[in-house]
Amino acid sequence: MNASNMQNSGNTIRRGKRGAASAEDDQDSIDLGELFGILWRRKWLIAALVVLGTTAATIAGMQVEKRYTATAALMLEPKDESVVNLQQVVAGLTGDLPALATQVRLLTARDQIARVMDDMNLFEDPEFNPALDPENEPSNLDYAVGGPVERLLALLPENLLIASGLAKEKLPVLESEAPTLNRQAAVDRFARNYQVKLDDPSYVMLVSFTSADPQKAADVANRVTQIYVEEQVASKSAATTKAAGWLDERLAALKEEVESAEREVERFRAENDMVSTRDITLNDQQLADLNRQLIESRAELAGAEAKLRLARDMGQGSAGLDTIAEVLNSPVIIALRSQESDLLRRENELKQQFGARHPLIQQMATEKQQLYGKIAAEVARISSNLGNQVEVIRTRVATLENELDKAKGTTVKDRDAEIRLRELQRQADASRALYEQFLQRSKETREQQQLIEADAKIISVAAPPDKPSTAGPRLFGAVGFAGSLVVGSLLSLLLERRDRGLRSSRQIERLLGQQPLALVPRLDRLKRNQKPHQYLMAKPLSAYTESIRSVLTTLKLSSIDNPPKVILVTSSLPQEGKSTFVASLATFAARSQKKVILVDLDLRHPSVARELGRPVAAGIVEFMVGDRTLDEVVQHDPASGLDFLPVKRQTANPTDLLDSQKMRLLIETLRQTYDYVFLDCAPVMSVTDSRVAALLADQVVFCVRWSKTPQDAVTLSFETLRQTNVPIGGVVVTQVDVKKHAQYGYGDVAQYYGKYQDYYVN
């Protein structure tokens, strides 16, 4: 194998790996052309389903009675503000989506429907009560779908309906349960014709009802909205009245609790002498007074003791005691000191007038001595009074301390009383606060009774409709046509997906990573006993011949400098047309003035001689074991002009024979002798012979039968050849049904065989 072939093989392998990696993702994709091709191929199936579906839908439309739908409109009013700034007993509607959806659910609840039906006496209406409907024949089945479809289902066999799940047998019903079941059935019929929806994004609810009578449809829709508004007002009024009554009862009980608590506080306060506005007992006041008096007395005692100590420290002389405040402030001392001043003044005057020895001076001295004696006596008396004063104050302090100790003993009991009083006071305060709150709430509630409004109002009254809302037979037919067309198309695609055969160049490229060499048409108009290679010789300008020419030309151009000479042809499975193709390929090469030999290497099931229609006396096995020479086993086909090396006798170990040195020498000899050596080998998935024989070739051509070869088999065989590292020249799609292929719309060369058939002579 030359370098160019090796490079081409490497590129092929890389493309193949890339294609195999993406095949799993891409193999289910279909482009527009393929889609139209599949639908066209399955046109009779689709047409049958369309006719059947359209007919059935039209018949169903004819069975549907005319029904009329009337619609009334309610506007929901979220309450963000109120007339009075009071907390509401029953809160208004909020504007969020869950609250609005809740109102829709309330309007469609079975209890609400039953109230409307009771109000309008609809349970006695044959349209809703199945027991009163003369057209409602007793049935043993409960149908999964009601309305007009139920009437169509009633035409089918009961066993079929039960088996398909469209209906089930009714359970036995007791006579006592019949009215309840009839009532539930009537509610179900009403609900099927009743619809409430929000007109998003507004706050409007549309209430619709469908009936055979347009006036009844309007009456029901209007009555539903009226009952809804009336029930809102009644519900709020009842809730407010109930709340007001409960508040009145609670207020009476709270009033008694407040009065009882306040009486208990006053009684306890009186029992414990807590008469102050601050709840202070008499003992607390006495204790405070005693503390104050004791403090003052102790201060006075300290001052008196200080004065007494000072007097004692100054000794017995009068000079020092004269400085004491009590002495200085004494009226007697002041008078004596005044007399002393007069005596001294007179003494000085006499001394100046008569001299110091005058008798008057001596008399004055005697008077002074008497005066000083009086002063000393008065000072002594004052000092004695200080000592007595200290004793008096000390006695008073002791008395106050004794009384204070007694008062403290009483205070401990008062503290316990204060704790109990505070507890009673808190209870009374809490009861009073609760009573005031309930009193305020009672007043607010009674004010609200005058302001109750519904959260919705009717903005549009339903009028009897003029035109029916049910679809006519034409619309049913159109829907049936479209539905059956879609079902038919999906069924066609499903059937197509179940077919895992390869048909188009695009599929092969996705799966294997390379474009096929050619799509070889299937020959349906062969003459009796005529072989495809003989047709090729008879019709050299046919599409079949052109496809064979394309393969040989592509192989030759794959390496211009060293075109392949030894070409092996194989396939995944038997019956894929590889032997027919290789015979045609060899014939075309021989008719192109090339020296060609076709070697049959399918040692287990040889077919070259049979394909060429030539008798065989000896073959390649005889040459390999040495029984015959090469010239004796190589035969010539005069009609095609090619030589061929057939198989006559089988061997016990074909793989060893193909892998022998003599086989390699044989192929090399043929390479030197012939322009082309074509090898027909066994299928890859059947035996291992192909992997061994492929090593002898310059290029391997892989055959795939159109629409028959499974994709998994092709992928596995191709991967097997890649692992053998053999050069894969390309893929050939054999036995292509040109007409069917064109219907698929693949857009490859085979699609245009029919369009350009003027260029071919078939």
PDB file of C-alpha atoms in Angstrom, residues 546-719:
ATOM      1  CA  GLU A 546     -23.245   5.346 -14.865  1.00  0.00           C
ATOM      2  CA  SER A 547     -23.254   4.480 -11.164  1.00  0.00           C
ATOM      3  CA  ILE A 548     -20.626   1.734 -11.738  1.00  0.00           C
ATOM      4  CA  ARG A 549     -18.546   4.176 -13.766  1.00  0.00           C
ATOM      5  CA  SER A 550     -18.791   6.701 -10.886  1.00  0.00           C
ATOM      6  CA  VAL A 551     -17.392   4.166  -8.418  1.00  0.00           C
ATOM      7  CA  LEU A 552     -14.431   3.200 -10.580  1.00  0.00           C
ATOM      8  CA  THR A 553     -13.683   6.824 -11.447  1.00  0.00           C
ATOM      9  CA  THR A 554     -13.787   7.921  -7.806  1.00  0.00           C
ATOM     10  CA  LEU A 555     -11.461   5.082  -6.757  1.00  0.00           C
ATOM     11  CA  LYS A 556      -9.034   5.957  -9.524  1.00  0.00           C
ATOM     12  CA  LEU A 557      -9.034   9.653  -8.632  1.00  0.00           C
ATOM     13  CA  SER A 558      -8.565   8.995  -4.910  1.00  0.00           C
ATOM     14  CA  SER A 559      -4.827   8.812  -5.614  1.00  0.00           C
ATOM     15  CA  ILE A 560      -3.865  10.139  -9.006  1.00  0.00           C
ATOM     16  CA  ASP A 561      -0.171   9.309  -8.677  1.00  0.00           C
ATOM     17  CA  ASN A 562      -0.738   5.771  -7.387  1.00  0.00           C
ATOM     18  CA  PRO A 563      -4.300   4.694  -8.182  1.00  0.00           C
ATOM     19  CA  PRO A 564      -5.440   1.521  -6.412  1.00  0.00           C
ATOM     20  CA  LYS A 565      -5.069  -1.696  -8.351  1.00  0.00           C
ATOM     21  CA  VAL A 566      -6.190  -4.311  -5.833  1.00  0.00           C
ATOM     22  CA  ILE A 567      -9.751  -3.525  -4.751  1.00  0.00           C
ATOM     23  CA  LEU A 568     -11.649  -5.684  -2.257  1.00  0.00           C
ATOM     24  CA  VAL A 569     -15.453  -5.609  -2.097  1.00  0.00           C
ATOM     25  CA  THR A 570     -17.328  -6.721   1.044  1.00  0.00           C
ATOM     26  CA  SER A 571     -20.493  -5.996   3.032  1.00  0.00           C
ATOM     27  CA  SER A 572     -21.954  -6.367   6.513  1.00  0.00           C
ATOM     28  CA  LEU A 573     -24.327  -9.264   5.876  1.00  0.00           C
ATOM     29  CA  PRO A 574     -25.113 -11.712   3.084  1.00  0.00           C
ATOM     30  CA  GLN A 575     -27.641 -10.878   0.356  1.00  0.00           C
ATOM     31  CA  GLU A 576     -26.516  -7.247   0.055  1.00  0.00           C
ATOM     32  CA  GLY A 577     -25.475  -7.498  -3.626  1.00  0.00           C
ATOM     33  CA  LYS A 578     -21.697  -7.299  -3.164  1.00  0.00           C
ATOM     34  CA  SER A 579     -20.936 -10.149  -5.616  1.00  0.00           C
ATOM     35  CA  THR A 580     -23.273  -8.685  -8.247  1.00  0.00           C
ATOM     36  CA  PHE A 581     -21.682  -5.273  -7.759  1.00  0.00           C
ATOM     37  CA  VAL A 582     -18.081  -6.493  -7.955  1.00  0.00           C
ATOM     38  CA  ALA A 583     -18.910  -8.495 -11.087  1.00  0.00           C
ATOM     39  CA  SER A 584     -20.386  -5.367 -12.681  1.00  0.00           C
ATOM     40  CA  LEU A 585     -17.414  -3.266 -11.525  1.00  0.00           C
ATOM     41  CA  ALA A 586     -14.923  -5.731 -12.989  1.00  0.00           C
ATOM     42  CA  THR A 587     -16.938  -5.992 -16.210  1.00  0.00           C
ATOM     43  CA  PHE A 588     -17.010  -2.211 -16.612  1.00  0.00           C
ATOM     44  CA  ALA A 589     -13.246  -2.008 -16.060  1.00  0.00           C
ATOM     45  CA  ALA A 590     -12.660  -4.761 -18.619  1.00  0.00           C
ATOM     46  CA  ARG A 591     -14.929  -3.018 -21.122  1.00  0.00           C
ATOM     47  CA  SER A 592     -12.818   0.093 -20.605  1.00  0.00           C
ATOM     48  CA  GLN A 593      -9.862  -1.625 -22.278  1.00  0.00           C
ATOM     49  CA  LYS A 594      -8.266  -2.580 -18.967  1.00  0.00           C
ATOM     50  CA  LYS A 595      -6.775  -5.931 -18.109  1.00  0.00           C
ATOM     51  CA  VAL A 596      -8.911  -7.129 -15.225  1.00  0.00           C
ATOM     52  CA  ILE A 597      -9.141 -10.223 -13.033  1.00  0.00           C
ATOM     53  CA  LEU A 598     -11.905 -10.996 -10.532  1.00  0.00           C
ATOM     54  CA  VAL A 599     -10.752 -13.189  -7.634  1.00  0.00           C
ATOM     55  CA  ASP A 600     -13.296 -15.029  -5.505  1.00  0.00           C
ATOM     56  CA  LEU A 601     -12.004 -14.923  -1.891  1.00  0.00           C
ATOM     57  CA  ASP A 602     -15.327 -15.943  -0.364  1.00  0.00           C
ATOM     58  CA  LEU A 603     -14.009 -19.432   0.338  1.00  0.00           C
ATOM     59  CA  ARG A 604     -17.105 -20.458   2.305  1.00  0.00           C
ATOM     60  CA  HIS A 605     -19.866 -19.395  -0.100  1.00  0.00           C
ATOM     61  CA  PRO A 606     -18.244 -18.628  -3.492  1.00  0.00           C
ATOM     62  CA  SER A 607     -20.419 -16.813  -6.015  1.00  0.00           C
ATOM     63  CA  VAL A 608     -18.193 -15.314  -8.741  1.00  0.00           C
ATOM     64  CA  ALA A 609     -18.484 -18.311 -11.102  1.00  0.00           C
ATOM     65  CA  ARG A 610     -22.222 -18.478 -10.540  1.00  0.00           C
ATOM     66  CA  GLU A 611     -22.559 -14.738 -11.162  1.00  0.00           C
ATOM     67  CA  LEU A 612     -20.583 -14.980 -14.419  1.00  0.00           C
ATOM     68  CA  GLY A 613     -22.403 -18.165 -15.416  1.00  0.00           C
ATOM     69  CA  ARG A 614     -19.213 -20.094 -16.163  1.00  0.00           C
ATOM     70  CA  PRO A 615     -18.424 -23.733 -15.339  1.00  0.00           C
ATOM     71  CA  VAL A 616     -15.520 -24.351 -12.946  1.00  0.00           C
ATOM     72  CA  ALA A 617     -13.048 -27.224 -13.117  1.00  0.00           C
ATOM     73  CA  ALA A 618     -10.522 -25.976 -10.563  1.00  0.00           C
ATOM     74  CA  GLY A 619     -10.009 -22.921  -8.470  1.00  0.00           C
ATOM     75  CA  ILE A 620      -7.881 -20.972  -6.050  1.00  0.00           C
ATOM     76  CA  VAL A 621      -7.822 -23.688  -3.363  1.00  0.00           C
ATOM     77  CA  GLU A 622      -6.325 -26.159  -5.800  1.00  0.00           C
ATOM     78  CA  PHE A 623      -3.647 -23.600  -6.708  1.00  0.00           C
ATOM     79  CA  MET A 624      -2.876 -22.841  -3.057  1.00  0.00           C
ATOM     80  CA  VAL A 625      -2.403 -26.526  -2.174  1.00  0.00           C
ATOM     81  CA  GLY A 626      -0.233 -27.035  -5.282  1.00  0.00           C
ATOM     82  CA  ASP A 627      -2.562 -29.279  -7.265  1.00  0.00           C
ATOM     83  CA  ARG A 628      -2.837 -26.844 -10.144  1.00  0.00           C
ATOM     84  CA  THR A 629      -0.793 -24.031 -11.635  1.00  0.00           C
ATOM     85  CA  LEU A 630      -2.030 -20.432 -11.800  1.00  0.00           C
ATOM     86  CA  ASP A 631      -2.622 -20.634 -15.539  1.00  0.00           C
ATOM     87  CA  GLU A 632      -4.783 -23.729 -15.028  1.00  0.00           C
ATOM     88  CA  VAL A 633      -7.098 -22.090 -12.480  1.00  0.00           C
ATOM     89  CA  VAL A 634      -7.414 -18.624 -14.020  1.00  0.00           C
ATOM     90  CA  GLN A 635     -10.334 -18.571 -16.459  1.00  0.00           C
ATOM     91  CA  HIS A 636     -11.471 -16.092 -19.073  1.00  0.00           C
ATOM     92  CA  ASP A 637     -15.001 -14.786 -19.712  1.00  0.00           C
ATOM     93  CA  PRO A 638     -15.203 -13.965 -23.405  1.00  0.00           C
ATOM     94  CA  ALA A 639     -18.444 -11.966 -23.078  1.00  0.00           C
ATOM     95  CA  SER A 640     -17.071  -9.458 -20.607  1.00  0.00           C
ATOM     96  CA  GLY A 641     -13.408  -9.752 -21.478  1.00  0.00           C
ATOM     97  CA  LEU A 642     -12.239 -10.238 -17.895  1.00  0.00           C
ATOM     98  CA  ASP A 643     -10.340 -13.058 -16.255  1.00  0.00           C
ATOM     99  CA  PHE A 644     -11.573 -14.596 -13.024  1.00  0.00           C
ATOM    100  CA  LEU A 645     -10.160 -16.887 -10.374  1.00  0.00           C
ATOM    101  CA  PRO A 646     -13.054 -18.957  -8.963  1.00  0.00           C
ATOM    102  CA  VAL A 647     -13.432 -21.304  -5.998  1.00  0.00           C
ATOM    103  CA  LYS A 648     -14.148 -24.935  -6.725  1.00  0.00           C
ATOM    104  CA  ARG A 649     -13.169 -26.769  -3.605  1.00  0.00           C
ATOM    105  CA  GLN A 650     -13.603 -25.579  -0.038  1.00  0.00           C
ATOM    106  CA  THR A 651     -10.862 -25.646   2.561  1.00  0.00           C
ATOM    107  CA  ALA A 652     -10.937 -26.587   6.232  1.00  0.00           C
ATOM    108  CA  ASN A 653      -9.281 -23.340   7.386  1.00  0.00           C
ATOM    109  CA  PRO A 654     -10.048 -20.420   5.028  1.00  0.00           C
ATOM    110  CA  THR A 655      -8.539 -17.803   7.333  1.00  0.00           C
ATOM    111  CA  ASP A 656      -5.116 -19.482   7.411  1.00  0.00           C
ATOM    112  CA  LEU A 657      -5.182 -19.774   3.641  1.00  0.00           C
ATOM    113  CA  LEU A 658      -5.966 -16.061   3.218  1.00  0.00           C
ATOM    114  CA  ASP A 659      -3.267 -15.110   5.719  1.00  0.00           C
ATOM    115  CA  SER A 660      -0.597 -17.286   4.107  1.00  0.00           C
ATOM    116  CA  GLN A 661       2.549 -16.066   2.392  1.00  0.00           C
ATOM    117  CA  LYS A 662       1.544 -17.833  -0.788  1.00  0.00           C
ATOM    118  CA  MET A 663      -1.683 -15.818  -0.904  1.00  0.00           C
ATOM    119  CA  ARG A 664       0.264 -12.584  -0.602  1.00  0.00           C
ATOM    120  CA  LEU A 665       2.600 -13.722  -3.369  1.00  0.00           C
ATOM    121  CA  LEU A 666      -0.416 -14.600  -5.526  1.00  0.00           C
ATOM    122  CA  ILE A 667      -1.950 -11.131  -5.106  1.00  0.00           C
ATOM    123  CA  GLU A 668       1.401  -9.508  -5.826  1.00  0.00           C
ATOM    124  CA  THR A 669       1.762 -11.589  -8.996  1.00  0.00           C
ATOM    125  CA  LEU A 670      -1.720 -10.573 -10.135  1.00  0.00           C
ATOM    126  CA  ARG A 671      -0.919  -6.917  -9.325  1.00  0.00           C
ATOM    127  CA  GLN A 672       2.051  -7.095 -11.704  1.00  0.00           C
ATOM    128  CA  THR A 673       0.012  -8.813 -14.420  1.00  0.00           C
ATOM    129  CA  TYR A 674      -3.313  -6.925 -14.395  1.00  0.00           C
ATOM    130  CA  ASP A 675      -4.450  -3.327 -14.366  1.00  0.00           C
ATOM    131  CA  TYR A 676      -7.145  -4.107 -11.797  1.00  0.00           C
ATOM    132  CA  VAL A 677      -7.484  -6.982  -9.338  1.00  0.00           C
ATOM    133  CA  PHE A 678     -10.981  -7.159  -7.814  1.00  0.00           C
ATOM    134  CA  LEU A 679     -11.435  -9.345  -4.723  1.00  0.00           C
ATOM    135  CA  ASP A 680     -14.884 -10.639  -3.737  1.00  0.00           C
ATOM    136  CA  CYS A 681     -14.773 -11.445  -0.038  1.00  0.00           C
ATOM    137  CA  ALA A 682     -17.157 -12.801   2.633  1.00  0.00           C
ATOM    138  CA  PRO A 683     -19.370 -10.428   4.718  1.00  0.00           C
ATOM    139  CA  VAL A 684     -17.596  -8.804   7.645  1.00  0.00           C
ATOM    140  CA  MET A 685     -20.043  -9.851  10.354  1.00  0.00           C
ATOM    141  CA  SER A 686     -20.252 -13.462   9.185  1.00  0.00           C
ATOM    142  CA  VAL A 687     -16.589 -14.543   9.510  1.00  0.00           C
ATOM    143  CA  THR A 688     -13.145 -13.059  10.087  1.00  0.00           C
ATOM    144  CA  ASP A 689     -12.004 -13.782   6.516  1.00  0.00           C
ATOM    145  CA  SER A 690     -12.706 -10.238   5.322  1.00  0.00           C
ATOM    146  CA  ARG A 691     -10.459  -8.618   7.932  1.00  0.00           C
ATOM    147  CA  VAL A 692      -7.562 -10.848   6.856  1.00  0.00           C
ATOM    148  CA  ALA A 693      -8.239 -10.485   3.140  1.00  0.00           C
ATOM    149  CA  ALA A 694      -8.566  -6.691   3.428  1.00  0.00           C
ATOM    150  CA  LEU A 695      -4.853  -6.486   4.258  1.00  0.00           C
ATOM    151  CA  LEU A 696      -4.134  -7.720   0.723  1.00  0.00           C
ATOM    152  CA  ALA A 697      -5.983  -4.816  -0.965  1.00  0.00           C
ATOM    153  CA  ASP A 698      -5.126  -1.223  -1.795  1.00  0.00           C
ATOM    154  CA  GLN A 699      -8.716  -0.111  -1.192  1.00  0.00           C
ATOM    155  CA  VAL A 700     -11.813  -1.682   0.382  1.00  0.00           C
ATOM    156  CA  VAL A 701     -15.277  -0.934  -1.014  1.00  0.00           C
ATOM    157  CA  PHE A 702     -18.084  -1.507   1.477  1.00  0.00           C
ATOM    158  CA  CYS A 703     -21.533  -2.408   0.110  1.00  0.00           C
ATOM    159  CA  VAL A 704     -24.790  -1.458   1.858  1.00  0.00           C
ATOM    160  CA  ARG A 705     -28.150  -2.628   0.579  1.00  0.00           C
ATOM    161  CA  TRP A 706     -30.638   0.213   0.245  1.00  0.00           C
ATOM    162  CA  SER A 707     -33.394   0.192   2.909  1.00  0.00           C
ATOM    163  CA  LYS A 708     -32.425  -3.310   4.102  1.00  0.00           C
ATOM    164  CA  THR A 709     -29.082  -3.267   5.895  1.00  0.00           C
ATOM    165  CA  PRO A 710     -29.593  -2.323   9.564  1.00  0.00           C
ATOM    166  CA  GLN A 711     -27.683   0.712  10.763  1.00  0.00           C
ATOM    167  CA  ASP A 712     -26.247  -1.166  13.729  1.00  0.00           C
ATOM    168  CA  ALA A 713     -24.786  -3.829  11.447  1.00  0.00           C
ATOM    169  CA  VAL A 714     -23.206  -1.186   9.195  1.00  0.00           C
ATOM    170  CA  THR A 715     -21.709   0.687  12.150  1.00  0.00           C
ATOM    171  CA  LEU A 716     -20.294  -2.470  13.732  1.00  0.00           C
ATOM    172  CA  SER A 717     -18.828  -3.769  10.447  1.00  0.00           C
ATOM    173  CA  PHE A 718     -17.303  -0.406   9.569  1.00  0.00           C
ATOM    174  CA  GLU A 719     -15.742  -0.110  13.020  1.00  0.00           C
TER     175      GLU A 719
END
